[in-house]
Amino acid sequence: MNNPIRLYMSMSLDGYIAGPDDRLGQELGRDGGRLFNWLDDRESAGPSGQVYREALATGAVISGRRTFELAGRWQGDHHDGVPIFVLTHRVDDGDVPPGHARFVTDVEDCARQARAAAGDRPVMVHGAGAAQALLRAGQLDEMEIHLIPVLLGEGRRLFDHLGSDHIELDLVRRLEDRDVTHLRYQVRRSEETA
């Protein structure tokens, strides 16, 4: 696949992507920052540096609205001026996102626009809501899960609202580094599992 739509997400072993009470001023929830210790090695030549550089080589970003807002709308630029497509249920009159961001209310249209904007580069996905919507619509191709050896116990889960259909995944890469295992999964399409 030339330009996969790929989720990048740090996650605890028990499935949480943020600690409890994630909100403005406490964006990662209580103790949620623990999920991002691996970023201390983002400038290294090791696996975490490789994964970080790959993420920043993506050509577009799809974000859920909640993630976009908690991130301060990234001041309109997630990285290198790439377009940011924000999946949202509604757009309020007069709410114009900054910089390179735009709101999109249709999942398939969002995926189509992001792929076109990214050219031959992958599309980065941020946020549980966006990931779940893309998975349900059959538009998420890969998941890069940064699995952290901790049990947060509560908080915001990545895969809480997918529905009852199971989704098959193929592990295509595993990279071990200090305090993290980077796991890349390819999402099987229904025709591949039949």
Tab-separated table of N, CA, C and O in Angstrom, residues 94-137:
chain	number	residue	atom	x	y	z
A	94	GLY	N	-18.819	29.872	12.112
A	94	GLY	CA	-17.764	30.774	12.551
A	94	GLY	C	-16.565	30.100	13.183
A	94	GLY	O	-15.581	30.762	13.503
A	95	ASP	N	-16.622	28.784	13.390
A	95	ASP	CA	-15.481	28.068	13.975
A	95	ASP	C	-14.555	27.634	12.850
A	95	ASP	O	-14.766	26.609	12.210
A	96	VAL	N	-13.562	28.425	12.597
A	96	VAL	CA	-12.600	28.143	11.533
A	96	VAL	C	-11.312	27.661	12.182
A	96	VAL	O	-10.684	28.395	12.958
A	97	PRO	N	-10.912	26.421	11.907
A	97	PRO	CA	-9.683	25.923	12.527
A	97	PRO	C	-8.460	26.666	11.985
A	97	PRO	O	-8.468	27.147	10.855
A	98	PRO	N	-7.408	26.751	12.787
A	98	PRO	CA	-6.235	27.521	12.383
A	98	PRO	C	-5.360	26.785	11.370
A	98	PRO	O	-5.399	25.559	11.257
A	99	GLY	N	-4.559	27.562	10.671
A	99	GLY	CA	-3.491	27.031	9.829
A	99	GLY	C	-3.918	26.000	8.824
A	99	GLY	O	-4.800	26.237	8.001
A	100	HIS	N	-3.307	24.841	8.923
A	100	HIS	CA	-3.484	23.785	7.931
A	100	HIS	C	-4.608	22.812	8.285
A	100	HIS	O	-4.714	21.748	7.681
A	101	ALA	N	-5.421	23.160	9.261
A	101	ALA	CA	-6.488	22.262	9.720
A	101	ALA	C	-7.812	22.604	9.051
A	101	ALA	O	-8.084	23.752	8.717
A	102	ARG	N	-8.617	21.561	8.871
A	102	ARG	CA	-9.986	21.741	8.383
A	102	ARG	C	-10.872	20.669	8.992
A	102	ARG	O	-10.413	19.566	9.287
A	103	PHE	N	-12.127	21.013	9.195
A	103	PHE	CA	-13.103	20.078	9.749
A	103	PHE	C	-13.743	19.267	8.629
A	103	PHE	O	-14.040	19.799	7.557
A	104	VAL	N	-13.976	17.969	8.908
A	104	VAL	CA	-14.649	17.080	7.966
A	104	VAL	C	-15.642	16.249	8.773
A	104	VAL	O	-15.298	15.723	9.827
A	105	THR	N	-16.871	16.124	8.270
A	105	THR	CA	-17.897	15.403	9.021
A	105	THR	C	-18.153	13.988	8.497
A	105	THR	O	-18.786	13.200	9.183
A	106	ASP	N	-17.648	13.640	7.339
A	106	ASP	CA	-17.865	12.310	6.764
A	106	ASP	C	-16.556	11.519	6.802
A	106	ASP	O	-15.532	11.983	6.286
A	107	VAL	N	-16.609	10.332	7.389
A	107	VAL	CA	-15.389	9.527	7.584
A	107	VAL	C	-14.738	9.155	6.257
A	107	VAL	O	-13.526	9.304	6.087
A	108	GLU	N	-15.508	8.652	5.322
A	108	GLU	CA	-14.934	8.215	4.048
A	108	GLU	C	-14.380	9.396	3.259
A	108	GLU	O	-13.319	9.296	2.632
A	109	ASP	N	-15.081	10.526	3.285
A	109	ASP	CA	-14.588	11.727	2.619
A	109	ASP	C	-13.293	12.197	3.276
A	109	ASP	O	-12.352	12.610	2.596
A	110	CYS	N	-13.234	12.115	4.590
A	110	CYS	CA	-12.029	12.497	5.327
A	110	CYS	C	-10.846	11.633	4.893
A	110	CYS	O	-9.754	12.142	4.614
A	111	ALA	N	-11.050	10.332	4.821
A	111	ALA	CA	-9.985	9.414	4.404
A	111	ALA	C	-9.547	9.715	2.972
A	111	ALA	O	-8.340	9.745	2.680
A	112	ARG	N	-10.499	9.965	2.096
A	112	ARG	CA	-10.195	10.265	0.697
A	112	ARG	C	-9.361	11.554	0.583
A	112	ARG	O	-8.340	11.587	-0.105
A	113	GLN	N	-9.797	12.588	1.280
A	113	GLN	CA	-9.070	13.864	1.243
A	113	GLN	C	-7.658	13.716	1.809
A	113	GLN	O	-6.688	14.264	1.253
A	114	ALA	N	-7.532	13.000	2.915
A	114	ALA	CA	-6.218	12.839	3.555
A	114	ALA	C	-5.262	12.058	2.661
A	114	ALA	O	-4.089	12.429	2.525
A	115	ARG	N	-5.748	10.987	2.049
A	115	ARG	CA	-4.888	10.208	1.135
A	115	ARG	C	-4.414	11.077	-0.030
A	115	ARG	O	-3.240	11.057	-0.397
A	116	ALA	N	-5.342	11.836	-0.604
A	116	ALA	CA	-4.981	12.695	-1.735
A	116	ALA	C	-3.955	13.746	-1.311
A	116	ALA	O	-2.981	13.997	-2.025
A	117	ALA	N	-4.147	14.330	-0.159
A	117	ALA	CA	-3.235	15.372	0.327
A	117	ALA	C	-1.856	14.806	0.653
A	117	ALA	O	-0.843	15.487	0.478
A	118	ALA	N	-1.808	13.563	1.130
A	118	ALA	CA	-0.532	12.952	1.540
A	118	ALA	C	0.312	12.508	0.361
A	118	ALA	O	1.507	12.253	0.521
A	119	GLY	N	-0.279	12.408	-0.817
A	119	GLY	CA	0.476	11.943	-1.982
A	119	GLY	C	0.903	10.506	-1.798
A	119	GLY	O	0.085	9.636	-1.533
A	120	ASP	N	2.207	10.263	-1.879
A	120	ASP	CA	2.695	8.886	-1.726
A	120	ASP	C	3.163	8.595	-0.301
A	120	ASP	O	3.752	7.560	-0.043
A	121	ARG	N	2.899	9.517	0.618
A	121	ARG	CA	3.311	9.315	2.012
A	121	ARG	C	2.140	8.789	2.844
A	121	ARG	O	0.982	9.018	2.508
A	122	PRO	N	2.423	8.111	3.954
A	122	PRO	CA	1.339	7.645	4.827
A	122	PRO	C	0.576	8.806	5.457
A	122	PRO	O	1.065	9.933	5.509
A	123	VAL	N	-0.623	8.489	5.935
A	123	VAL	CA	-1.460	9.427	6.671
A	123	VAL	C	-1.407	9.027	8.138
A	123	VAL	O	-1.606	7.866	8.478
A	124	MET	N	-1.134	9.999	9.008
A	124	MET	CA	-1.086	9.747	10.443
A	124	MET	C	-2.473	9.951	11.050
A	124	MET	O	-3.156	10.912	10.711
A	125	VAL	N	-2.870	9.048	11.954
A	125	VAL	CA	-4.135	9.194	12.678
A	125	VAL	C	-3.825	9.384	14.152
A	125	VAL	O	-2.982	8.681	14.715
A	126	HIS	N	-4.548	10.351	14.766
A	126	HIS	CA	-4.455	10.619	16.202
A	126	HIS	C	-5.847	10.555	16.808
A	126	HIS	O	-6.792	11.111	16.253
A	127	GLY	N	-5.952	9.914	17.950
A	127	GLY	CA	-7.188	9.941	18.722
A	127	GLY	C	-8.011	8.680	18.621
A	127	GLY	O	-8.123	8.064	17.558
A	128	ALA	N	-8.596	8.293	19.747
A	128	ALA	CA	-9.415	7.078	19.811
A	128	ALA	C	-10.661	7.202	18.945
A	128	ALA	O	-11.030	6.271	18.232
A	129	GLY	N	-11.334	8.344	19.014
A	129	GLY	CA	-12.557	8.523	18.237
A	129	GLY	C	-12.314	8.409	16.753
A	129	GLY	O	-13.056	7.724	16.033
A	130	ALA	N	-11.281	9.056	16.257
A	130	ALA	CA	-10.956	8.978	14.833
A	130	ALA	C	-10.577	7.552	14.444
A	130	ALA	O	-11.014	7.041	13.414
A	131	ALA	N	-9.755	6.902	15.271
A	131	ALA	CA	-9.330	5.529	14.971
A	131	ALA	C	-10.530	4.598	14.886
A	131	ALA	O	-10.643	3.783	13.964
A	132	GLN	N	-11.438	4.709	15.838
A	132	GLN	CA	-12.612	3.840	15.846
A	132	GLN	C	-13.510	4.112	14.646
A	132	GLN	O	-14.012	3.176	14.012
A	133	ALA	N	-13.721	5.378	14.310
A	133	ALA	CA	-14.557	5.723	13.155
A	133	ALA	C	-13.944	5.186	11.866
A	133	ALA	O	-14.653	4.619	11.014
A	134	LEU	N	-12.636	5.339	11.714
A	134	LEU	CA	-11.961	4.835	10.514
A	134	LEU	C	-11.996	3.311	10.450
A	134	LEU	O	-12.202	2.738	9.371
A	135	LEU	N	-11.809	2.651	11.582
A	135	LEU	CA	-11.899	1.185	11.606
A	135	LEU	C	-13.290	0.711	11.201
A	135	LEU	O	-13.440	-0.188	10.369
A	136	ARG	N	-14.327	1.318	11.790
A	136	ARG	CA	-15.701	0.919	11.468
A	136	ARG	C	-16.016	1.130	9.992
A	136	ARG	O	-16.763	0.364	9.392
A	137	ALA	N	-15.430	2.156	9.391
A	137	ALA	CA	-15.685	2.471	7.981
A	137	ALA	C	-14.772	1.696	7.033
A	137	ALA	O	-14.873	1.843	5.820
